[in-house]
Coordinates of C-alpha atoms (C1' of nucleotides) in Angstrom, one line a residue:
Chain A
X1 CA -32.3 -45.9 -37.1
X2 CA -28.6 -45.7 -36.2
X3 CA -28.7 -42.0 -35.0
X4 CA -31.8 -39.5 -33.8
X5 CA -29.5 -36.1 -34.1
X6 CA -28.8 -36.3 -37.9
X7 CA -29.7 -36.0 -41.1
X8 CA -28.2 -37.9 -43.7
X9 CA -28.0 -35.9 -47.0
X10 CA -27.1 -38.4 -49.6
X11 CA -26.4 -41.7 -50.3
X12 CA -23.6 -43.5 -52.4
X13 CA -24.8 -43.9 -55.9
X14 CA -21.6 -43.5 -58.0
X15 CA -21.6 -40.3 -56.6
X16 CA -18.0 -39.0 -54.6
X17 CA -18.3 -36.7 -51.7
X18 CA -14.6 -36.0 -51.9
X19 CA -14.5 -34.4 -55.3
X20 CA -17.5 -32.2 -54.5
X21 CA -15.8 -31.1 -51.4
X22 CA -16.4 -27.6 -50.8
X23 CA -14.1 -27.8 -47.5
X24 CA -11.0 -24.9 -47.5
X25 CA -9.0 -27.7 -45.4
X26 CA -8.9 -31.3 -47.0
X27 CA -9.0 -33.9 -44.6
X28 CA -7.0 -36.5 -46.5
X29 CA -5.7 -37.6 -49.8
X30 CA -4.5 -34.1 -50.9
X31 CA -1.3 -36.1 -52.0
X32 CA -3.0 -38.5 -54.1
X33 CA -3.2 -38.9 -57.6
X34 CA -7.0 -38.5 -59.2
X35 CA -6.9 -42.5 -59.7
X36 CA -6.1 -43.2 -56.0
X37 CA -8.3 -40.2 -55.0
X38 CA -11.3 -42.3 -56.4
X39 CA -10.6 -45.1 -54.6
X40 CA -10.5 -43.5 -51.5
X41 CA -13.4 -41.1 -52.5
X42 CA -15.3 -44.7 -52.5
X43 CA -14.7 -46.1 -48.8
X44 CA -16.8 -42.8 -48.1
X45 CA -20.1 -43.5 -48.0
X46 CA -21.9 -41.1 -45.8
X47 CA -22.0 -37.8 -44.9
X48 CA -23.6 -36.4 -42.0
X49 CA -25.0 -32.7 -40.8
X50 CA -25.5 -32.2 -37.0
X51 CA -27.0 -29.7 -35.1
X52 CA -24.9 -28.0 -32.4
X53 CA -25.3 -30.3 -29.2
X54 CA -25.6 -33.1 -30.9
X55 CA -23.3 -36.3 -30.5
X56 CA -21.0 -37.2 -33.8
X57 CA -20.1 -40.3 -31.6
X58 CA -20.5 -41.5 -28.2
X59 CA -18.1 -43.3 -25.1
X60 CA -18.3 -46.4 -25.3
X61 CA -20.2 -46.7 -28.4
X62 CA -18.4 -49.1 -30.8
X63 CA -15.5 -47.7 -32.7
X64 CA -16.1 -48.1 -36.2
X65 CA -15.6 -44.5 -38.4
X66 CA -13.5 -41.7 -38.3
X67 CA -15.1 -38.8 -39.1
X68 CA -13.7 -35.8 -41.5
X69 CA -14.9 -32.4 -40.2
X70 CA -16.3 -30.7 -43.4
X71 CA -17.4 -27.7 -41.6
X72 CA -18.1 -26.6 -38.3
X73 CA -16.8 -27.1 -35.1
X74 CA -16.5 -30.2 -32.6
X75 CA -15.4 -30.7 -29.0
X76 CA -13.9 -34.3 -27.7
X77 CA -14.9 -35.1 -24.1
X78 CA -14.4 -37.6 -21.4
X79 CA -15.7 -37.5 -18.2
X80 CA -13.5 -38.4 -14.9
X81 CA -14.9 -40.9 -12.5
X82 CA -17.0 -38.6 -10.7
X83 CA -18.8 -37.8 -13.8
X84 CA -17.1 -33.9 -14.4
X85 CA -16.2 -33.0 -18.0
X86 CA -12.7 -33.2 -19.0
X87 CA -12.4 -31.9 -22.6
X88 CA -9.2 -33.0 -24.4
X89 CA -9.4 -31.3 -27.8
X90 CA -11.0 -28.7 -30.2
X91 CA -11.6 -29.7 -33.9
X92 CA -13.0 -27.8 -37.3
X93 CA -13.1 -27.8 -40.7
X94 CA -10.9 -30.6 -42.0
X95 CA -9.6 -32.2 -39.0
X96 CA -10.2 -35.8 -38.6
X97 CA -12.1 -37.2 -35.2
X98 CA -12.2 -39.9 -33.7
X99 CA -7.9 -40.8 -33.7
X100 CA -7.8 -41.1 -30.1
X101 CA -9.9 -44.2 -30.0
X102 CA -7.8 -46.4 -32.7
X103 CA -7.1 -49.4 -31.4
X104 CA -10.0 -49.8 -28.6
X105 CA -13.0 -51.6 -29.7
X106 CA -14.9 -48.7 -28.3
X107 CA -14.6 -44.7 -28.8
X108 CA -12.9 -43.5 -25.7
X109 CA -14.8 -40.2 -25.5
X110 CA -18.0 -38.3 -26.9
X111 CA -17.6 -36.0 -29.7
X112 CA -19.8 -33.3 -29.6
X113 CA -20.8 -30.4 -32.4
X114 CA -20.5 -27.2 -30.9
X115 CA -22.1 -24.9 -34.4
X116 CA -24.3 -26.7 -36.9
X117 CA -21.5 -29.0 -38.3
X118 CA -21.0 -31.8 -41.4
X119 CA -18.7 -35.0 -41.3
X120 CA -17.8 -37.9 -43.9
X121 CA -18.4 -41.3 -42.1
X122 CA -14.5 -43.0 -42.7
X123 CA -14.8 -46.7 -41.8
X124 CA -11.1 -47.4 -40.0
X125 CA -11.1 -50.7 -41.4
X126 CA -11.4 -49.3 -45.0
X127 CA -8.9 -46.8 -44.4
X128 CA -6.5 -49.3 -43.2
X129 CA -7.2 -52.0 -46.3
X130 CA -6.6 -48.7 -48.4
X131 CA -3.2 -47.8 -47.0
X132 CA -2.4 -51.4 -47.9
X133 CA -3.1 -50.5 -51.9
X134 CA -2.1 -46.6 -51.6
X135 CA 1.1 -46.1 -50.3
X136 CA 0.6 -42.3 -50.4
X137 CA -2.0 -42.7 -48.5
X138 CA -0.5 -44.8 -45.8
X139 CA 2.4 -41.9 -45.8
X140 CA -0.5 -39.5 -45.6
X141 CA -2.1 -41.1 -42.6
X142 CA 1.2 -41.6 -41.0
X143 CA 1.8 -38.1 -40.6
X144 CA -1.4 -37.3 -39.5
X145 CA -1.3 -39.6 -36.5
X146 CA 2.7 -38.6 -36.2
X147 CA 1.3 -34.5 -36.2
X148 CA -1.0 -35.3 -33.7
X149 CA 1.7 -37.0 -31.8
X150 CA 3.5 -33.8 -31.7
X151 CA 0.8 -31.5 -30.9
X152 CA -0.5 -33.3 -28.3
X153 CA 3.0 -34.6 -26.7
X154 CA 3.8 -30.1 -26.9
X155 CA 0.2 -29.8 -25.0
X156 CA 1.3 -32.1 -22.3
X157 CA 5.0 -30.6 -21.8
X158 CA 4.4 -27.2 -21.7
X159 CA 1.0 -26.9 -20.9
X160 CA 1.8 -28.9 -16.7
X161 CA 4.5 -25.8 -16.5
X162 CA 2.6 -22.8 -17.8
X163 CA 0.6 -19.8 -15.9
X164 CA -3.2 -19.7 -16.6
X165 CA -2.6 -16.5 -19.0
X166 CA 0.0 -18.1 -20.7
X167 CA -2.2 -21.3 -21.5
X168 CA -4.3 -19.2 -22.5
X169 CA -2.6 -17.1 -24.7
X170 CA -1.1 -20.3 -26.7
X171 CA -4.8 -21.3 -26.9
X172 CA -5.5 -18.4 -28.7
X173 CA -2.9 -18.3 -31.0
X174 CA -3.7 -22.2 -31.7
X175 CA -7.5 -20.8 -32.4
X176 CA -6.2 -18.2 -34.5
X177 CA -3.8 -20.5 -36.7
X178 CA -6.6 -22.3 -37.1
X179 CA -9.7 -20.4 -37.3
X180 CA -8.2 -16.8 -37.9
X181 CA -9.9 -13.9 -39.3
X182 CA -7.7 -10.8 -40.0
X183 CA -8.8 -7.8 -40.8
X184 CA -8.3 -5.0 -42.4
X185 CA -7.7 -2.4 -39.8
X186 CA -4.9 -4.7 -38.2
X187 CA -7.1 -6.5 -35.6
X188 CA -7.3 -10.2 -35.7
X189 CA -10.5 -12.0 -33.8
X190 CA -10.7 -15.5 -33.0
X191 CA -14.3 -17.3 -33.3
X192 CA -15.2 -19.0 -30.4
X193 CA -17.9 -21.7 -31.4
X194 CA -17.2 -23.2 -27.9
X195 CA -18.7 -22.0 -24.3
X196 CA -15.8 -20.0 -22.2
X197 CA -16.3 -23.1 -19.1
X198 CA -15.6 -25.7 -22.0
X199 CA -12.0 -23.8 -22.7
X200 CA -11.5 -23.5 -19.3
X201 CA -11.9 -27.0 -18.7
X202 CA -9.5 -27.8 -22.0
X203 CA -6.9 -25.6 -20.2
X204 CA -7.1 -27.5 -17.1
X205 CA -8.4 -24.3 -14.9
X206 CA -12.1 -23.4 -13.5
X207 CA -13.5 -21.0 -15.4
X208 CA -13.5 -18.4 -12.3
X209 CA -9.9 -18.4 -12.9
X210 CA -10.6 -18.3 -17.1
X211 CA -12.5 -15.4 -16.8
X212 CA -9.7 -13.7 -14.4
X213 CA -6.9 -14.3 -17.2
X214 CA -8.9 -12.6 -19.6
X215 CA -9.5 -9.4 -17.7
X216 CA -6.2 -9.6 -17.4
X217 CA -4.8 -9.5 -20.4
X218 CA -8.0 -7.2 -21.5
X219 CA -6.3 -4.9 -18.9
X220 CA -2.9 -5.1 -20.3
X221 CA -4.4 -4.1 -24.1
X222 CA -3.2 -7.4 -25.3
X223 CA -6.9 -8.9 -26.1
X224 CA -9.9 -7.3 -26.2
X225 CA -13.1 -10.1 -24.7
X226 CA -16.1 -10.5 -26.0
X227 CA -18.8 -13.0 -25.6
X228 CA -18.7 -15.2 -28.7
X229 CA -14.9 -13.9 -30.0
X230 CA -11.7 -12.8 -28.8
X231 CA -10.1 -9.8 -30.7
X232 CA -6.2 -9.9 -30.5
X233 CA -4.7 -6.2 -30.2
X234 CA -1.3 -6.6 -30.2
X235 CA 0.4 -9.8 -31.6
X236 CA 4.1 -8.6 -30.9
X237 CA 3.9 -8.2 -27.3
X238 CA 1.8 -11.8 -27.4
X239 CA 4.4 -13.3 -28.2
X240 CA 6.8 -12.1 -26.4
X241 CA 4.5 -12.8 -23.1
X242 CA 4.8 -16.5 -24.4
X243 CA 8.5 -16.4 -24.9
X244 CA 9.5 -14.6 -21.8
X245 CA 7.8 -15.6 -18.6
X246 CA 6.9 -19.1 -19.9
X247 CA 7.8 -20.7 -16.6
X248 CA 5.8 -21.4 -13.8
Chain B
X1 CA 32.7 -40.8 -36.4
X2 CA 28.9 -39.7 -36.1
X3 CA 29.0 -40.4 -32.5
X4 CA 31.1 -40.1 -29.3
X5 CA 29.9 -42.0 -26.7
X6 CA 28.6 -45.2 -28.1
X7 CA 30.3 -48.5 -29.0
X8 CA 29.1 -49.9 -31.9
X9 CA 28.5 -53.6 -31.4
X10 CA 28.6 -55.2 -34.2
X11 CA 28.1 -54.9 -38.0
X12 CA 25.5 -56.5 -40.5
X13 CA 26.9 -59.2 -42.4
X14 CA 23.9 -61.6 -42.5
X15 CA 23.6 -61.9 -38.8
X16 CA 19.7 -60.9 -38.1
X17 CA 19.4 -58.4 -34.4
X18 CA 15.9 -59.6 -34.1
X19 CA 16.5 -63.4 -34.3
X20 CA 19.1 -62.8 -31.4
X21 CA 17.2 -60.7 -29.6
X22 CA 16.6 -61.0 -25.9
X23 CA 14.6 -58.5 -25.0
X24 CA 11.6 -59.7 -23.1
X25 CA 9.3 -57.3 -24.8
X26 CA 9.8 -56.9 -28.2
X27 CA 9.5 -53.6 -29.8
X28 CA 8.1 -54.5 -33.3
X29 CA 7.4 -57.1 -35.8
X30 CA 5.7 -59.9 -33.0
X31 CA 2.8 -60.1 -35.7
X32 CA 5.0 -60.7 -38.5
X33 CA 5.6 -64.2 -39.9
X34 CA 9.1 -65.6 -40.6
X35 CA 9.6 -64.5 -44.5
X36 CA 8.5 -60.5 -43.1
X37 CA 10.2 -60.9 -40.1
X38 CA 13.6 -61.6 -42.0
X39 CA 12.7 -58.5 -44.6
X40 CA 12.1 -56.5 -41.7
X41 CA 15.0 -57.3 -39.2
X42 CA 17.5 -56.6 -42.3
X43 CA 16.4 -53.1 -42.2
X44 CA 18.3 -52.8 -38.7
X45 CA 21.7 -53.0 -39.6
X46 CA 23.3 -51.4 -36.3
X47 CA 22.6 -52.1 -32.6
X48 CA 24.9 -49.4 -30.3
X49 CA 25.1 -49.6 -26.3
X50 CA 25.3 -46.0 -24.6
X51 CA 26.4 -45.7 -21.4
X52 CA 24.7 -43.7 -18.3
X53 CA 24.0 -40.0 -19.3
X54 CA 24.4 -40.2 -23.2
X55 CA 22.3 -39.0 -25.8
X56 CA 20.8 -41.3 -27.9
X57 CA 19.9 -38.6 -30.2
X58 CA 19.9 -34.8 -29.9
X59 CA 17.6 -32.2 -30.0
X60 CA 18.1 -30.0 -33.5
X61 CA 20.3 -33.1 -34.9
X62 CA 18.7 -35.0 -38.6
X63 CA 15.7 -36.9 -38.1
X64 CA 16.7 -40.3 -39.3
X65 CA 15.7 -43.1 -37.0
X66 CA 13.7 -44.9 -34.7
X67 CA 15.5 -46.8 -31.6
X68 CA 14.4 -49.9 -30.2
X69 CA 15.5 -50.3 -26.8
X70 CA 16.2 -53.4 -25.9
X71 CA 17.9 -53.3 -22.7
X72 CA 18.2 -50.1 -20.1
X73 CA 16.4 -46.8 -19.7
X74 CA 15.4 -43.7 -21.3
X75 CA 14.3 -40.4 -20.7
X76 CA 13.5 -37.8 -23.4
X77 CA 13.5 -34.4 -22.6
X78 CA 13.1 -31.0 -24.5
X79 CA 14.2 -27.1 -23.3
X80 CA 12.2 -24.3 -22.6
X81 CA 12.7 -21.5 -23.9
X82 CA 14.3 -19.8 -20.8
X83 CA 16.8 -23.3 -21.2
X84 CA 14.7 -25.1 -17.8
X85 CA 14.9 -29.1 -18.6
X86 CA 10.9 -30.4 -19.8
X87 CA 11.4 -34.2 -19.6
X88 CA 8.5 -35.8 -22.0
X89 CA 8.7 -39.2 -20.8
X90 CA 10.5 -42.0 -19.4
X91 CA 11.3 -45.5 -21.8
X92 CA 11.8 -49.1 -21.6
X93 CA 12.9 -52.0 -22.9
X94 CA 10.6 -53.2 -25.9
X95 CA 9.7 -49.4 -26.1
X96 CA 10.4 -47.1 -29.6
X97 CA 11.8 -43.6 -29.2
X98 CA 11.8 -40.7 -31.5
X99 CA 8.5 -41.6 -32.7
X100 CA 7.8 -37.7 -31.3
X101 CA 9.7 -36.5 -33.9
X102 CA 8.2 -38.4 -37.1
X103 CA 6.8 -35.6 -39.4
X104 CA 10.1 -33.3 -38.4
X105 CA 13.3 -32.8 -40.1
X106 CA 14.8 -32.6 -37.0
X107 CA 14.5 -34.6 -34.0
X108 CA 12.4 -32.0 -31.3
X109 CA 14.2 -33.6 -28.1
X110 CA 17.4 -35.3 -26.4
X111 CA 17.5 -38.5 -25.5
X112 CA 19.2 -39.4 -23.0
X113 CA 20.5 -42.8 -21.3
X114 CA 19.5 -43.0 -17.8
X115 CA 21.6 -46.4 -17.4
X116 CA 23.4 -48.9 -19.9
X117 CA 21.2 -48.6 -22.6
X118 CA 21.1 -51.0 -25.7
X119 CA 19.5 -50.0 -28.6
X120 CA 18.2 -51.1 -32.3
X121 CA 18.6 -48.4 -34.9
X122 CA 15.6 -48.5 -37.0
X123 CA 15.9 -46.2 -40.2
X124 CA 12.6 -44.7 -41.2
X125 CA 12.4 -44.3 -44.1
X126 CA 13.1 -48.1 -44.7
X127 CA 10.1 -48.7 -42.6
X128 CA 8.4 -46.4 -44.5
X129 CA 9.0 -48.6 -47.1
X130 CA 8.5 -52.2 -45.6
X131 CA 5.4 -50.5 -44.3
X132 CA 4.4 -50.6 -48.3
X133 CA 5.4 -54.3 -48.6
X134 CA 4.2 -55.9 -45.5
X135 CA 0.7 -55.0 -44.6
X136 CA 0.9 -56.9 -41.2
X137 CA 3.8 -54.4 -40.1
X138 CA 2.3 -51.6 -41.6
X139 CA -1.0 -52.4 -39.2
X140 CA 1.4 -53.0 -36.2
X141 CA 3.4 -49.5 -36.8
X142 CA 0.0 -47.8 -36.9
X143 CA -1.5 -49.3 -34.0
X144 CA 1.4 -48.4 -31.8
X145 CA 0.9 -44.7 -33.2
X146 CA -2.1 -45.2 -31.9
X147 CA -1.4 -46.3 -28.5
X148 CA 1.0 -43.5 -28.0
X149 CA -1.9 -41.0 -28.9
X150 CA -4.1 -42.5 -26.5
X151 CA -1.7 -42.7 -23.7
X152 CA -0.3 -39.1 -24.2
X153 CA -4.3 -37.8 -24.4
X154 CA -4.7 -39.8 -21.4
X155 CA -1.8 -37.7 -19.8
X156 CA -3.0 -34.7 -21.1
X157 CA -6.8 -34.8 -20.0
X158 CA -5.8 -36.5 -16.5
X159 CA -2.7 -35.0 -15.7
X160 CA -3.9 -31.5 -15.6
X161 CA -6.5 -32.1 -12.9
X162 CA -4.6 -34.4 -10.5
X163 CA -3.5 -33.3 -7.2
X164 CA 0.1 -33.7 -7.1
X165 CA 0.1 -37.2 -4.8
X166 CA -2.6 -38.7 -7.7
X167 CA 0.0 -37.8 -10.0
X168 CA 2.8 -39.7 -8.5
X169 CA 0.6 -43.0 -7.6
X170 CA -0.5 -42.7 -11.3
X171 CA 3.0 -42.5 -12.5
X172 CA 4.0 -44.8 -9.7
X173 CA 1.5 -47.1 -11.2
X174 CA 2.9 -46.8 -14.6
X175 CA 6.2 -47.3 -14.1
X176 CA 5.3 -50.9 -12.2
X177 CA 3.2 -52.2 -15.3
X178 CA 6.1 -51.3 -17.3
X179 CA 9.0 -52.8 -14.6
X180 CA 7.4 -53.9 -11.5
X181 CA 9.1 -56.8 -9.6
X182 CA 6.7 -58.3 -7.2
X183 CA 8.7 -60.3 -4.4
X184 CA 7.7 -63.2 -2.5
X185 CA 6.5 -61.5 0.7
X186 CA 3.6 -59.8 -1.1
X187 CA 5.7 -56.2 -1.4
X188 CA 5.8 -54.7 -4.7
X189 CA 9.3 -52.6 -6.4
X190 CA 9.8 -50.3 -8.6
X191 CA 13.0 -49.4 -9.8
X192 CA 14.0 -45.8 -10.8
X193 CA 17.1 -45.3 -12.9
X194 CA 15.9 -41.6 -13.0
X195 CA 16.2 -39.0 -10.3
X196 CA 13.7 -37.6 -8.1
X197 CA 14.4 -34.4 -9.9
X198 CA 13.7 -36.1 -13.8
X199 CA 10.3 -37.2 -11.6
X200 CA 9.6 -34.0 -10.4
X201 CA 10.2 -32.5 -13.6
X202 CA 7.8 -35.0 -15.7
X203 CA 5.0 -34.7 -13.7
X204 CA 5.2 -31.0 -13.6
X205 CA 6.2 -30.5 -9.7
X206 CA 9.1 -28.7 -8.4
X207 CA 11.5 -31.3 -6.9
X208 CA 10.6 -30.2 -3.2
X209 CA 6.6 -30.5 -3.9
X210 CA 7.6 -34.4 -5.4
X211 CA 9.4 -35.3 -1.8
X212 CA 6.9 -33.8 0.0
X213 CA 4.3 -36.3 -1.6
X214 CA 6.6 -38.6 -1.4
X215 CA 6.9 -38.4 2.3
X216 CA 3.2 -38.0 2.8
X217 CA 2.5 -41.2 1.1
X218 CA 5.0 -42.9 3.2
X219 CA 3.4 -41.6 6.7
X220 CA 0.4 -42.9 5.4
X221 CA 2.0 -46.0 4.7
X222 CA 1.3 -46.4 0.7
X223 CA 4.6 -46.6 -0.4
X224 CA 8.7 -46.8 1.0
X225 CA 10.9 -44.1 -0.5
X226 CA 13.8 -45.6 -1.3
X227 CA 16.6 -43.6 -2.6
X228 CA 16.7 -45.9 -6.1
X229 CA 13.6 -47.7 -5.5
X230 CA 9.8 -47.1 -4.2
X231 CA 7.8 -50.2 -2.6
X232 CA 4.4 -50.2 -3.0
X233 CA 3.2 -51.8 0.4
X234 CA -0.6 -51.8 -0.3
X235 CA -2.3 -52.1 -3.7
X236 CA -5.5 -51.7 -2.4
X237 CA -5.6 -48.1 -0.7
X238 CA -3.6 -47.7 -3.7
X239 CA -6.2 -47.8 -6.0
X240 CA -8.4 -46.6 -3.9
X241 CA -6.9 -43.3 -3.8
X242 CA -6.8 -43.1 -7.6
X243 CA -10.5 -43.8 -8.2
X244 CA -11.7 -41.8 -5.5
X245 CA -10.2 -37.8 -4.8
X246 CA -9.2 -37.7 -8.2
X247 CA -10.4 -34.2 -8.9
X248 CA -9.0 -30.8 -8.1
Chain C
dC1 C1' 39.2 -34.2 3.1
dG2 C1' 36.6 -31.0 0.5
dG3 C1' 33.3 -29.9 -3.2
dG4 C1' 29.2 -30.6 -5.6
dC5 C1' 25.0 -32.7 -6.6
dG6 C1' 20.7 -34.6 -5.3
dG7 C1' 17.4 -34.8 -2.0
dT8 C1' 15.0 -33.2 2.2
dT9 C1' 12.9 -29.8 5.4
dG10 C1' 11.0 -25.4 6.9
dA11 C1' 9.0 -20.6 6.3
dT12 C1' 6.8 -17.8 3.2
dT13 C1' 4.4 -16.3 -1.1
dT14 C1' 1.7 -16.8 -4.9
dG15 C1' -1.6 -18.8 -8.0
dT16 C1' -5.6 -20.9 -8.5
dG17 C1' -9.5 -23.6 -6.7
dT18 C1' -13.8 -23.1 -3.9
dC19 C1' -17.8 -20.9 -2.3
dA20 C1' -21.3 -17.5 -2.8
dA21 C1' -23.6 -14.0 -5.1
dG22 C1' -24.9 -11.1 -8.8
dG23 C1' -25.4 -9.9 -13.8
dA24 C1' -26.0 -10.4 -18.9
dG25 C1' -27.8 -12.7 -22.7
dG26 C1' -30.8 -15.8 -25.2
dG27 C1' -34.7 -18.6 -25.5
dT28 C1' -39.5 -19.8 -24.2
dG29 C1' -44.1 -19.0 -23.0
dG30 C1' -47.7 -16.1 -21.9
Chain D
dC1 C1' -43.8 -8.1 -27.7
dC2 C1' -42.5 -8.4 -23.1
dA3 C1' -41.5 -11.0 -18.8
dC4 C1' -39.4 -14.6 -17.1
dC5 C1' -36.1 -18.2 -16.5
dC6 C1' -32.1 -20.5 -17.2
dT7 C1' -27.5 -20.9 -18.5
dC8 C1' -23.2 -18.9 -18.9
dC9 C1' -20.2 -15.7 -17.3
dT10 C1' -18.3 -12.5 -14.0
dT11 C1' -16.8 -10.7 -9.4
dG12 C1' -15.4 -10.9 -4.7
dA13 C1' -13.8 -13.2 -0.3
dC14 C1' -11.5 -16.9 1.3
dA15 C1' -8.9 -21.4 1.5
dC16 C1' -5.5 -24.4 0.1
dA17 C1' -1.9 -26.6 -2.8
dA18 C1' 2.2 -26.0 -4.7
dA19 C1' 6.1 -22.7 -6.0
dT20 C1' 9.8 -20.2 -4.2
dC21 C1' 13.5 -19.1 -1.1
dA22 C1' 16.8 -20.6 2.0
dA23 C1' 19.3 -23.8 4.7
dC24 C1' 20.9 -28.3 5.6
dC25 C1' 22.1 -33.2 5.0
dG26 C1' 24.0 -37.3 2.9
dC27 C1' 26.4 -39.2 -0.7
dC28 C1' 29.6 -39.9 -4.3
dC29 C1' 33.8 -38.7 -6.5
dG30 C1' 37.8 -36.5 -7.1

DNA sequence: CGGGCGGTTGATTTGTGTCAAGGAGGGTGG
DNA sequence: CCACCCTCCTTGACACAAATCAACCGCCCG
């Protein structure tokens, strides 16, 4: 048995995950037409459901799939030579994992469910055979690696020269472009399917000074904190705080 | 005239830039055989040179092309929003630039010359398109995507922990795998054709916080400050260093 | 020769890490 | 169902790294 945390809930027959996808957020091959959507559709062979804690894939295991997020949440970890955590990402519904290790033989970091959470199993080597035969495809997996480029080159340039509060604060509105649940009396709360030490460690602070930044801002009427969300108050003065005093 | 400060070298007739080129590390197209490699070296039909301080591209300007550079030095570098200078990275010969910018209309960032700098323009949608033809460039395009996500997670998940000395010896590091010249008497250069400040800058320090590492390795007798050059007297401690305190 | 820019140095402040302790919540076992 | 424990989070006191402010130096260039 290839994995002790999951359970697999079907097997191919002629059956296609990707047209029975339920997922707000498709991962890929939204551009395709229904014929080339099949063929894609096929190179996916397995789905998985894990169980938060659980390990979608491990360091140094050998780098075979990407994985679609079809619900839930994950978190990508490394760990520095001394062993801490260092977490370089958050991922959910219809984000694709497992990018950061094309082009090792092995995946570079663990991936880890953080709520009960379901993938599709995307052999790389498929994928890449397809992009041969699909040229929408290859455009579409372009600009996915090209987006992520973007995002994460942003997360490096900004993120060495900003305040804790103010990493912060783009963290939340990341979460919230992502993730966001308005409401109708105004408010806006942000899920938080991950532990407040895990965001400090994605921000690159100690979660002392995490929990400081948000009594902070909790003082200031900007957030309001709670255990498992974070309610935004007051998006207008948000984003002026990241607009003006963006410099460290 | 599209640009100012560039001299265009020569024109295409049927003369092939990659057959002639000279650059010790070549940017793309090593995998190809001689039938792609001709399809794909047509796609470049101008080489410019830019001399020290001009802009390769601007930030704002069409997103068009790639740039090969063959010979010299770049540094890109975005604004804040206050107008402070964020410098994203520093580039070589054999390296591609505006690859940041793929997925935009727009390029995000300047580039700037930091010497003579030739370069290969590389349009992309044409290598969108020879991407479609030849599967063995396609593969090769990807796979550099691919390294540039790993590197820039790399920067992202390291370079937020790192004590600012770590930081430099990492960058110090980086910058001799890319143009190291080892000399007969055991003593290791590296060349910068950017300023302290552009260092400072990239590796998120203020400029005085850069010389004061700077002059701390020196005392401890890592590395000479040149004005235009570090040495790296001693590999060992070197490494050392970076394996070892490498946490906040 | 003078001006300006890049780089260095020192004094001081500020932000954030570290250490230590206490509290809240959720899960487990009696 | 309650008590306990454990983990996660918070709070406070303190230490330390790096930013800021200010001054100065060396260099290149006009």
């Amino acid at each position: 048995m290839r994995r002790h945390n999951d359970i697999e809930l079907q097997l191919l027959t002629n059956f296609s995950y990707c047209e029975n996808c339920k997922s707000q957020n498709p991962c890929l091959g939204g551009g395709l037409n229904p014929e080339e959507r099949k063929l894609f559709s096929r190179a996916i062979r397995h789905r998985f459901t894990f169980k938060m804690g659980a390990r979608i894939f491990k360091v140094e295991n050998k780098f075979k799939y990407l994985y679609a997020i079809q619900s839930g949440a994950v978190k990508i970890q490394t760990y520095a030579y001394d062993g801490t955590n260092l977490i370089s990402g958050f991922y959910f519904s219809g984000d694709l994992i497992g990018i950061e290790s094309i082009g090792d033989n092995v995946y570079r970091n663990d991936a880890i469910a953080l709520s009960t959470t379901t993938v599709c199993e995307i052999p790389f080597n498929q994928l890449e055979e397809l992009c041969d035969s699909i040229p929408a495809l290859r455009h579409e997996v372009m600009m996915l690696f090209a987006k992520k480029i973007r995002h994460t080159e942003q997360a490096v340039v900004h993120g060495r020269h900003l305040h804790a509060k103010l990493r912060l604060l783009r963290f939340l509105q990341y979460l919230y472009e992502q993730n966001g649940v308005s409401r109708a009396d105004g408010s806006n709360r942000v899920l938080l399917p991950m532990s407040k030490g895990d965001i400090a460690c994605y921000l690159g602070l100690c979660p002392e000074s995490l929990s400081r930044a948000l009594k902070k801002l909790e003082k200031e009427g900007v957030i309001r904190n709670r255990s498992k969300s974070i309610e935004l108050l007051d998006t207008e003065t948000y984003s002026e705080l990241i607009c003006e005093e963006n410099r460290y």
